[in-house]
Short mmCIF file of C-alpha atoms and ligand atoms in Angstrom, two decimals:
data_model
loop_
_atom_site.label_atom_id
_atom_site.label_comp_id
_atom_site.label_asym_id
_atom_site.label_seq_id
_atom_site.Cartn_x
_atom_site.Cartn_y
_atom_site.Cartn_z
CA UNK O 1 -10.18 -4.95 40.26
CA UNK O 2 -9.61 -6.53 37.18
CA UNK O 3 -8.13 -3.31 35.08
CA UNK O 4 -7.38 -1.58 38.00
CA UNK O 5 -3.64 -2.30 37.44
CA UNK O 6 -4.17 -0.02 33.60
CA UNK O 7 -3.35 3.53 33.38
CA UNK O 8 -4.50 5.16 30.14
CA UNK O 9 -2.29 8.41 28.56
CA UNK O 10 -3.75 11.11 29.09
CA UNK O 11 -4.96 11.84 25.09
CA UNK O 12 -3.12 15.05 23.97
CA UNK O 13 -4.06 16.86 20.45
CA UNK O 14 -1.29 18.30 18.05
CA UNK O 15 -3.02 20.15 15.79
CA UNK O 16 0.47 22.81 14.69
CA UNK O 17 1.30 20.11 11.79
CA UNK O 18 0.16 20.97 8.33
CA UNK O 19 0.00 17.20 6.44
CA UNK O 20 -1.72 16.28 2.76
CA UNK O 21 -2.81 12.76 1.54
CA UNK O 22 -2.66 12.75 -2.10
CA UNK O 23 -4.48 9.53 -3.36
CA UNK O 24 -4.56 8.89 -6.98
CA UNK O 25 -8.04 8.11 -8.87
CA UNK O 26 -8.25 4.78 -10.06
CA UNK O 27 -4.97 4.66 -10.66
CA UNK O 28 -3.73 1.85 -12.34
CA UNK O 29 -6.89 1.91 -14.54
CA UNK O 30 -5.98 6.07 -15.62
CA UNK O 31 -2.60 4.83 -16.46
CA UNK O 32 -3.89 2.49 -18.50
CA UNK O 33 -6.43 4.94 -20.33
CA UNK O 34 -3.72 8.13 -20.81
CA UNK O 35 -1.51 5.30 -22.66
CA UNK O 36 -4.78 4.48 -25.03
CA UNK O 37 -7.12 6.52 -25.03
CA UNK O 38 -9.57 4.51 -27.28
CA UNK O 39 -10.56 2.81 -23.45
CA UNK O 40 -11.64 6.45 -22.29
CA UNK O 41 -15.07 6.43 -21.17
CA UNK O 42 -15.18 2.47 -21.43
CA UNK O 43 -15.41 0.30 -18.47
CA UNK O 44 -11.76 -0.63 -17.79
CA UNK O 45 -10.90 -3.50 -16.01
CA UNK O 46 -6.86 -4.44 -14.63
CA UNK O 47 -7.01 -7.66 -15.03
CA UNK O 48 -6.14 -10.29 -17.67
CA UNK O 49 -9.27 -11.66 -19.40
CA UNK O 50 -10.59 -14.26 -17.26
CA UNK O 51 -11.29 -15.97 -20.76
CA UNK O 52 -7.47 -15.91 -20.92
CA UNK O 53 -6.57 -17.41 -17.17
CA UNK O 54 -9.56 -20.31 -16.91
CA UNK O 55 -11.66 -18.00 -14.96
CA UNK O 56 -8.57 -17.29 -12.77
CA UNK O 57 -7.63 -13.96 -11.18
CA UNK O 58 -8.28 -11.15 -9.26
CA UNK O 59 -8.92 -7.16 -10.39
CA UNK O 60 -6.35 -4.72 -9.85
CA UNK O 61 -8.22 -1.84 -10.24
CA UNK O 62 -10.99 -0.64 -11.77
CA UNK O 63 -12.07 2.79 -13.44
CA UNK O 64 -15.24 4.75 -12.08
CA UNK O 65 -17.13 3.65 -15.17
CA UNK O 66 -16.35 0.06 -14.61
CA UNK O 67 -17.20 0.55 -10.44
CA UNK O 68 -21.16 1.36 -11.72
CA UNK O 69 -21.31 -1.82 -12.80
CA UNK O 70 -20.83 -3.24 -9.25
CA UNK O 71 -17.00 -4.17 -10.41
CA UNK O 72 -14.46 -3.27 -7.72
CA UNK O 73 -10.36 -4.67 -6.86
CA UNK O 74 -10.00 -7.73 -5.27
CA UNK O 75 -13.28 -9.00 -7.05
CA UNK O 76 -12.41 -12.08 -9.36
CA UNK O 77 -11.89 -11.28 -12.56
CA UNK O 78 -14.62 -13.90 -13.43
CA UNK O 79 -17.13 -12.01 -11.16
CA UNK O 80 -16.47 -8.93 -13.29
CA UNK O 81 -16.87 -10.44 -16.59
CA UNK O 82 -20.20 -11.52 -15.25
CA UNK O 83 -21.16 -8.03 -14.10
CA UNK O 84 -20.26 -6.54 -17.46
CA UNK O 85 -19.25 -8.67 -20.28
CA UNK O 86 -18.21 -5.66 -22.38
CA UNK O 87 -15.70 -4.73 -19.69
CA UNK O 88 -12.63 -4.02 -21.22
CA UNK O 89 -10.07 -5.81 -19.71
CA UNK O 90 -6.00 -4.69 -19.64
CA UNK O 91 -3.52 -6.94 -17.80
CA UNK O 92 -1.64 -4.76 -15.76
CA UNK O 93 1.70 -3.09 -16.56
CA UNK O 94 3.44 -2.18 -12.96
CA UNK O 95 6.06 -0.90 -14.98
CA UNK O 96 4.45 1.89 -16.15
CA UNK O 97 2.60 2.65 -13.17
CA UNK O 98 6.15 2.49 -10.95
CA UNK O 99 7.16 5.09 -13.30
CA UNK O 100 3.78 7.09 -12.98
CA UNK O 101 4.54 6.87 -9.10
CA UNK O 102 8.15 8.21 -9.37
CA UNK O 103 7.30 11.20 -11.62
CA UNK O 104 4.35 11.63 -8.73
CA UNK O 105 6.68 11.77 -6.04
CA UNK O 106 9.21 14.05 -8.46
CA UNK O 107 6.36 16.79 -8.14
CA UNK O 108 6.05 16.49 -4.04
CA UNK O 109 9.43 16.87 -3.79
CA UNK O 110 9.25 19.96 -5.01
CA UNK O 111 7.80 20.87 -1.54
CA UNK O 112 8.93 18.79 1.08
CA UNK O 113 11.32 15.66 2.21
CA UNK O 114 8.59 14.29 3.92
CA UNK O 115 7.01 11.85 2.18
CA UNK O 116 5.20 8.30 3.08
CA UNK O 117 4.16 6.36 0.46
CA UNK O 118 1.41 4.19 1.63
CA UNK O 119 1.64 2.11 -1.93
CA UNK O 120 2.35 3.71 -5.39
CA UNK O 121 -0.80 5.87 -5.53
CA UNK O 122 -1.04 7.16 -2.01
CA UNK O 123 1.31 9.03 0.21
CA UNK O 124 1.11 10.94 3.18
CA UNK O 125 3.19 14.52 3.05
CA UNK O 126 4.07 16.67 5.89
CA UNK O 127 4.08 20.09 4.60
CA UNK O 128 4.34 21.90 8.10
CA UNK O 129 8.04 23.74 6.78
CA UNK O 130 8.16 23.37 3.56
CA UNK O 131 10.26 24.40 0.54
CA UNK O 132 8.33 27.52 -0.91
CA UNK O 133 7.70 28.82 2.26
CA UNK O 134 3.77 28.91 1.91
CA UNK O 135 1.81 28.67 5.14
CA UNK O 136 -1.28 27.49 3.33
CA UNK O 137 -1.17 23.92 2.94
CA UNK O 138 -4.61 23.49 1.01
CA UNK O 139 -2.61 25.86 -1.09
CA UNK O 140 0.22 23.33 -1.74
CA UNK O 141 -2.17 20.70 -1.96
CA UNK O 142 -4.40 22.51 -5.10
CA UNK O 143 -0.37 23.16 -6.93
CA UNK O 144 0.28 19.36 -6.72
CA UNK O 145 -3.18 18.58 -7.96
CA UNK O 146 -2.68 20.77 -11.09
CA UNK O 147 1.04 19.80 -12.06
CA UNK O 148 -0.32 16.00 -11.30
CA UNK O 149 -2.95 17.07 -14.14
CA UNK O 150 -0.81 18.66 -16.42
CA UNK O 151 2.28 16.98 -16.24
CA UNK O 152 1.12 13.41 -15.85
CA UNK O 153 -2.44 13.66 -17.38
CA UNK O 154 -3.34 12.02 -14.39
CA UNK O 155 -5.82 13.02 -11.62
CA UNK O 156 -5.91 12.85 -7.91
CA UNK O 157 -7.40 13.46 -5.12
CA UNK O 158 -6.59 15.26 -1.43
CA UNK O 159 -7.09 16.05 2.05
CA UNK O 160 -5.70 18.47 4.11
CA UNK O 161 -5.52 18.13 7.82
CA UNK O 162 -3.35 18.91 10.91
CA UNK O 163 -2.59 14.81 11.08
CA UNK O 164 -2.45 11.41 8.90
CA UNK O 165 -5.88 9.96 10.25
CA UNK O 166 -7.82 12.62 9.28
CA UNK O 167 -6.07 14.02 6.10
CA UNK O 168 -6.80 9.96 4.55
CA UNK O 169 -10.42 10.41 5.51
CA UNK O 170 -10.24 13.79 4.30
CA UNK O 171 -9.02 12.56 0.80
CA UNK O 172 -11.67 9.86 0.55
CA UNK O 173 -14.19 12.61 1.32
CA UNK O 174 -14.25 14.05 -2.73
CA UNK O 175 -13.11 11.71 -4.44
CA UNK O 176 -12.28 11.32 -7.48
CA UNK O 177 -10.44 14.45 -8.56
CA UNK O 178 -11.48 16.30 -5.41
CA UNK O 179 -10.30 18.26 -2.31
CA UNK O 180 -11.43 18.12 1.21
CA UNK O 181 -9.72 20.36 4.24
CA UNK O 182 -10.79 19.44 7.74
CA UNK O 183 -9.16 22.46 9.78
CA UNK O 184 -8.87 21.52 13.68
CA UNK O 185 -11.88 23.27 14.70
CA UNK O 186 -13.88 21.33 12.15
CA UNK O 187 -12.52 18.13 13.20
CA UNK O 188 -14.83 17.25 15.46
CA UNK O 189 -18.10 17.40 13.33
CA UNK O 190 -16.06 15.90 10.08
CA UNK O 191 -15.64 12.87 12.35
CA UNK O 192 -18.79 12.57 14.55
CA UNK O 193 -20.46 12.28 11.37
CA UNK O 194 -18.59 9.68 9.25
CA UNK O 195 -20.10 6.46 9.09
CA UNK O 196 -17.83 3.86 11.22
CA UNK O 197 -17.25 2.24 7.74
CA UNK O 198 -15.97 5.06 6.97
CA UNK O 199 -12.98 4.98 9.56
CA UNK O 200 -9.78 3.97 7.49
CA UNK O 201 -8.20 0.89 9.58
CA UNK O 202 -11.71 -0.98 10.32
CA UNK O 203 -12.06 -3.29 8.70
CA UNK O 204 -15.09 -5.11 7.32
CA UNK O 205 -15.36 -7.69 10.37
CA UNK O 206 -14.64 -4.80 12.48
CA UNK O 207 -17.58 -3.03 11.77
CA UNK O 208 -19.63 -5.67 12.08
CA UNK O 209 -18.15 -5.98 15.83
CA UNK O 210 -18.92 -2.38 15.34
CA UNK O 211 -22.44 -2.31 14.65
CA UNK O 212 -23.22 -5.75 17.29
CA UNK O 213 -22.24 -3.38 20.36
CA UNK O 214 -24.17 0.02 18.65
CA UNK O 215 -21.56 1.91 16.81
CA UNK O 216 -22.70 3.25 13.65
CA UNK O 217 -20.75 6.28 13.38
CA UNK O 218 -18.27 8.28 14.73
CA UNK O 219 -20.96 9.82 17.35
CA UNK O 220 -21.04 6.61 18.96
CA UNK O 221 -17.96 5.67 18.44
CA UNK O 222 -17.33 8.90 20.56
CA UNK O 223 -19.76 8.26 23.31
CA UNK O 224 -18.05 4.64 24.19
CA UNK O 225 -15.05 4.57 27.41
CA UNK O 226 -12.19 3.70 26.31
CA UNK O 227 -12.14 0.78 28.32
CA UNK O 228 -14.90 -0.96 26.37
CA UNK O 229 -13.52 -0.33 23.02
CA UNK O 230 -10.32 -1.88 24.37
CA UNK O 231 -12.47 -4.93 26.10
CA UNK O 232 -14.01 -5.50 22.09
CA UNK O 233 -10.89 -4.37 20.07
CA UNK O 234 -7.79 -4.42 21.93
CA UNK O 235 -5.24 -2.02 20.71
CA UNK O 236 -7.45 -0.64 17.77
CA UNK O 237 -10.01 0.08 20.00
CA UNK O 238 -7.27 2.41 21.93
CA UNK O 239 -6.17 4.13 19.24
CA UNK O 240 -9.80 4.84 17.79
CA UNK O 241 -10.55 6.08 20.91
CA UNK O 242 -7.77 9.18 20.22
CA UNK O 243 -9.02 8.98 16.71
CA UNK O 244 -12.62 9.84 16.75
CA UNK O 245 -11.39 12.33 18.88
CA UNK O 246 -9.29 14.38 16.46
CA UNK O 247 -6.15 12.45 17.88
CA UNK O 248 -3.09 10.60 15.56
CA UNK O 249 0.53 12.10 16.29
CA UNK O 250 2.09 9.21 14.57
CA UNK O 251 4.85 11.14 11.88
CA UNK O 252 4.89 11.16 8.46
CA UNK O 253 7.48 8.51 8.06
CA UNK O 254 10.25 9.34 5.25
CA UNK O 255 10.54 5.51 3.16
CA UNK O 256 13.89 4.87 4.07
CA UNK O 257 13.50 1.54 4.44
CA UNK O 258 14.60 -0.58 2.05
CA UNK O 259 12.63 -1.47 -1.18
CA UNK O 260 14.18 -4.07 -2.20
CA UNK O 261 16.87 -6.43 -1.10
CA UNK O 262 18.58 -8.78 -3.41
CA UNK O 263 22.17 -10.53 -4.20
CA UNK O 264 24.03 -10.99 -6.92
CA UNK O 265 27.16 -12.91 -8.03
CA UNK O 266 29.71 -12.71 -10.71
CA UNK O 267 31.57 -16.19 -11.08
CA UNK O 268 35.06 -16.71 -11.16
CA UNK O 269 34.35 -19.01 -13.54
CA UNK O 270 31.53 -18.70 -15.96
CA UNK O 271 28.65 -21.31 -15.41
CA UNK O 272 28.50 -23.72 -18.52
CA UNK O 273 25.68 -26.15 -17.10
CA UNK O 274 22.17 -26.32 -15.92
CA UNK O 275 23.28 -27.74 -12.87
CA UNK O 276 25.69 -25.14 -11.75
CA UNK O 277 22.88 -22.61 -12.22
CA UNK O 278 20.77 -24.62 -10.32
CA UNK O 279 23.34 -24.52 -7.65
CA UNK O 280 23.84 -20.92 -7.93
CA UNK O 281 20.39 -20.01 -7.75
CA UNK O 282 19.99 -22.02 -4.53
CA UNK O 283 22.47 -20.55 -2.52
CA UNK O 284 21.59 -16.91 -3.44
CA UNK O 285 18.05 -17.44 -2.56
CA UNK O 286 19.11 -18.60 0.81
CA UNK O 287 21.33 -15.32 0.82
CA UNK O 288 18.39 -13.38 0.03
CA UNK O 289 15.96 -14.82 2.53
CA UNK O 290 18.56 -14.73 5.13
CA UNK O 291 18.66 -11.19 4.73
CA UNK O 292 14.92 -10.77 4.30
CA UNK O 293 14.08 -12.42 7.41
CA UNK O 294 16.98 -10.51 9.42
CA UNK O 295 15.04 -7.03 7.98
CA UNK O 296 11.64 -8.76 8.69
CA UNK O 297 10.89 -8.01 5.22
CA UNK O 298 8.72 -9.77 2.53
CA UNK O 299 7.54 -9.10 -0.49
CA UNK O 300 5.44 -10.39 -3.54
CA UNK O 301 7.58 -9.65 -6.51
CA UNK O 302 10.62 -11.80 -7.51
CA UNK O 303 13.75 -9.99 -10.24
CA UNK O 304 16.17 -12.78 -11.50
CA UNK O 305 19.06 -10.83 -13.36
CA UNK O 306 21.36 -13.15 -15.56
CA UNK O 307 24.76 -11.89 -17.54
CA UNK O 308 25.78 -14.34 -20.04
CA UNK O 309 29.40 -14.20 -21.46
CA UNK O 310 28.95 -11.53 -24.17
CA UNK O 311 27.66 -9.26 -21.44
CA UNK O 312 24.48 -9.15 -22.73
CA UNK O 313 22.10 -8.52 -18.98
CA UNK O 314 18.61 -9.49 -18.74
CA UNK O 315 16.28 -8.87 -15.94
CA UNK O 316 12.73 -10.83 -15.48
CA UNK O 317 10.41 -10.06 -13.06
CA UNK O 318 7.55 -11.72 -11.83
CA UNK O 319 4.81 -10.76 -9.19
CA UNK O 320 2.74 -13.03 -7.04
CA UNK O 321 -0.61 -12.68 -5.03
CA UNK O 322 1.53 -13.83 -1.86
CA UNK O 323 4.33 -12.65 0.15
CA UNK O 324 7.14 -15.08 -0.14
CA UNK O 325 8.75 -15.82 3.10
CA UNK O 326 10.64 -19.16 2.51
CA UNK O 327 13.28 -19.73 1.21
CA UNK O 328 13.36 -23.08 -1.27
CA UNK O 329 9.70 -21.07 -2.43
CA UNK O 330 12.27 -18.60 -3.63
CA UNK O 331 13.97 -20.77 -4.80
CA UNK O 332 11.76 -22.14 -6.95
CA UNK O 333 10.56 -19.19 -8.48
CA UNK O 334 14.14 -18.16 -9.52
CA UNK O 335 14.43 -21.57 -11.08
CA UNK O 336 11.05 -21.76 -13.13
CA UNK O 337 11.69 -17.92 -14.23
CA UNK O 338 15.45 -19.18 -15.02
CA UNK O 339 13.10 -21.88 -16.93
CA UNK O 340 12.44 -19.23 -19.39
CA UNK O 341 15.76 -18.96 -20.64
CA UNK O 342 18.23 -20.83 -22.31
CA UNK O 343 21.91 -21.89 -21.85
CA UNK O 344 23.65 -20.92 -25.08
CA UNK O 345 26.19 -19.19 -23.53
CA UNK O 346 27.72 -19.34 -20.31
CA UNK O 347 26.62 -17.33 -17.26
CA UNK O 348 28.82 -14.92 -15.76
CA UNK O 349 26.52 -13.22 -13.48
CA UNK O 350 23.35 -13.82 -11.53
CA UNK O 351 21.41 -11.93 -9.19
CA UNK O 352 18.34 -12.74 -7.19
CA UNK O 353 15.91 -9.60 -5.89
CA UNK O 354 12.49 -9.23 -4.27
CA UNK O 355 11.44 -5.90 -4.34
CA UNK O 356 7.96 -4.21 -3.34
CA UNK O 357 9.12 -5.04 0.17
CA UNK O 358 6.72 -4.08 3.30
CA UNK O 359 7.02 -5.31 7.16
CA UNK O 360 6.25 -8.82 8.24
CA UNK O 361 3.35 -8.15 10.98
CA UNK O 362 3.12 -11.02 13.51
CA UNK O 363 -0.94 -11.00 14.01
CA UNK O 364 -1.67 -12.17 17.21
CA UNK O 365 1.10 -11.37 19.49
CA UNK O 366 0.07 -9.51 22.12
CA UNK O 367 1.70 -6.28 23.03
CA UNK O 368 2.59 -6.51 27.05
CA UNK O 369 -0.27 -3.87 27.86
CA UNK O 370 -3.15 -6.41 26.52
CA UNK O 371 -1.63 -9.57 28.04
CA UNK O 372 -4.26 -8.94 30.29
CA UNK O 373 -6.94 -10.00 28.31
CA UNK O 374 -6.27 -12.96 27.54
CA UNK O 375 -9.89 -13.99 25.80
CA UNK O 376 -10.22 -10.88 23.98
CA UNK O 377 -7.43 -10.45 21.52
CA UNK O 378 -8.10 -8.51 18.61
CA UNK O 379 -7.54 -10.61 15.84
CA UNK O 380 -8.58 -7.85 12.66
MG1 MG Q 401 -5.95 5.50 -5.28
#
């Protein structure tokens, strides 16, 4: 028999952990607003003016008054200026929002360690001990909603749950500025009832797959074997199988990983020419990437850092809509932002960084388990 040879874990529920999702509204857009609020109650686009770019770039965010004009992230800038020419649009400052997303995570450290950030509006926190000794962790939640609101003028939104999977769904559920608690014994009708678009990790092609084989919701998501939603989506179809059923003991994660990993050097002798810069610049990029690829890091956001001989330290920064994963692309970079500057004095330092770091995922390697099907990877 062809799957004879499988054995399937035996599914087994944890539902003693207490975790929150706090998701931010519209984030970048209500950092944006707070800083001037002569945008409040406008439709805000993050995004430079595609008037500005040729037509060129992609939306960031976009506030709920914007979003009822169709506008959403990811859309092209151009696409929103045709859905509402009056949009106002503000080129994004991930400055301030990094610092938005520090003083956010100030304010859940008040109550636990155990934090995943998820990206610098979202995190996951395990609140099962916690540092005020409160049971209640709908209770925690509602504390960190209101010192969100009054110390950051910012809202947010969150769910409560006994693990990640549904506490995400949960936060999605009011949103924005809302709060939804799916205890365990609710679990089970929360889910059965979501739409299957609904279910955070499928994706758009995914439901599609979704909807060809009769799964609309999480009913008949619930109703399938697990077999056949491993025969049609391979791994994701085994863990949605645990899902639908109230099932995710993956751990809140503390980020210890690194953020960003970088290289710097102070020369023995100062550099006087372009060239020697040049050189420099080369072989710390290679440094860099080296060390990226040992980490299986990447990331989208390059800092060159340059000393000149009075000490004076600049740092530029510059953020791409790609992961760079090669090294002379790096090394480009560093050389057109180096571009920007000039060589009145000497150099003693220069450093190279790329921060905003996350995993390189191989797609399409198949684990051992679903070597044996062959034809039906799951390529989501
Ligand atoms: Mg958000």
């Amino acid at each position: 028999m062809r799957y004879g040879i499988l054995t399937f874990d035996e599914p087994k529920k944890d539902t003693s952990r207490k975790i929150i999702h706090i998701d931010m509204d519209a984030f970048y857009a209500s950092v944006e607003i707070r800083e001037d609020p002569s945008l409040k109650n406008k439709p805000v686009v993050i995004a430079r003016h595609p008037k500005d770019t040729g037509g060129r770039g992609v939306v960031t965010t976009a506030n709920y008054e914007a979003r009822k004009y169709g506008i959403h992230s990811a859309m092209s800038a151009q696409k929103a200026f045709e859905l509402c020419p009056k949009a106002l649009f503000v080129p994004p400052n991930f400055d301030l929002y990094r610092e938005a997303s520090s003083k956010m995570h100030q304010i859940f450290r008040r109550y636990t360690d155990k934090i995943q950030p998820l990206s610098l509006d979202e995190a996951y926190l395990d609140v099962t001990t916690n540092r005020i000794d409160q049971k209640s962790a709908t209770l925690i939640a509602e504390r960190i909603r209101k010192e969100i609101h009054s110390e950051l003028n910012l809202t947010c939104s969150a769910g409560v749950s006994y693990n990640k999977f549904l506490a995400k769904l949960a936060s999605d559920y009011n949103k924005p500025n809302g709060i939804t608690v799916i205890p365990p014994d609710k679990a089970h009708d929360f889910l059965v009832h979501l739409p299957i678009e609904k279910y955070h990790g499928v994706g758009e092609k995914s439901v599609e797959k979704m909807h060809a084989i009769g799964i609309y919701n999480g009913q008949d998501l619930f109703d399938k074997e697990e077999l056949e939603l491993v025969r049609h989506f391979g791994k994701m179809g085994h863990s949605l199988y645990r899902k639908v059923r109230g099932i995710d003991n993956s751990e809140v994660k503390n980020d210890r990983e690194p953020k960003s990993i970088g290289k710097e050097s102070t020369f023995a002798h100062n550099l006087i020419s372009e060239n020697e810069v040049i050189g420099a610049l080369r072989e710390l990029s290679a440094k860099v990437m080296r060390n990226m690829s040992k980490k299986q890091k990447h990331g989208k956001t390059v800092v060159l850092k340059i000393r000149y001989e009075d000490f004076q330290t600049y740092t530029r920064r510059r953020t791409f809509p790609d992961y760079i994963d090669d090294e002379e692309e790096l090394f480009q970079i560093a050389v057109s932002i180096w571009e920007e500057e000039s060589l009145d004095l000497s150099v003693r330092l220069l450093g190279i960084t790329v921060t905003g770091l996350d995993s390189v995922v191989f797609e399409n390697i198949p684990l051992p388990l679903w070597q044996k099907f062959p034809d039906e990877r799951n390529t989501d």
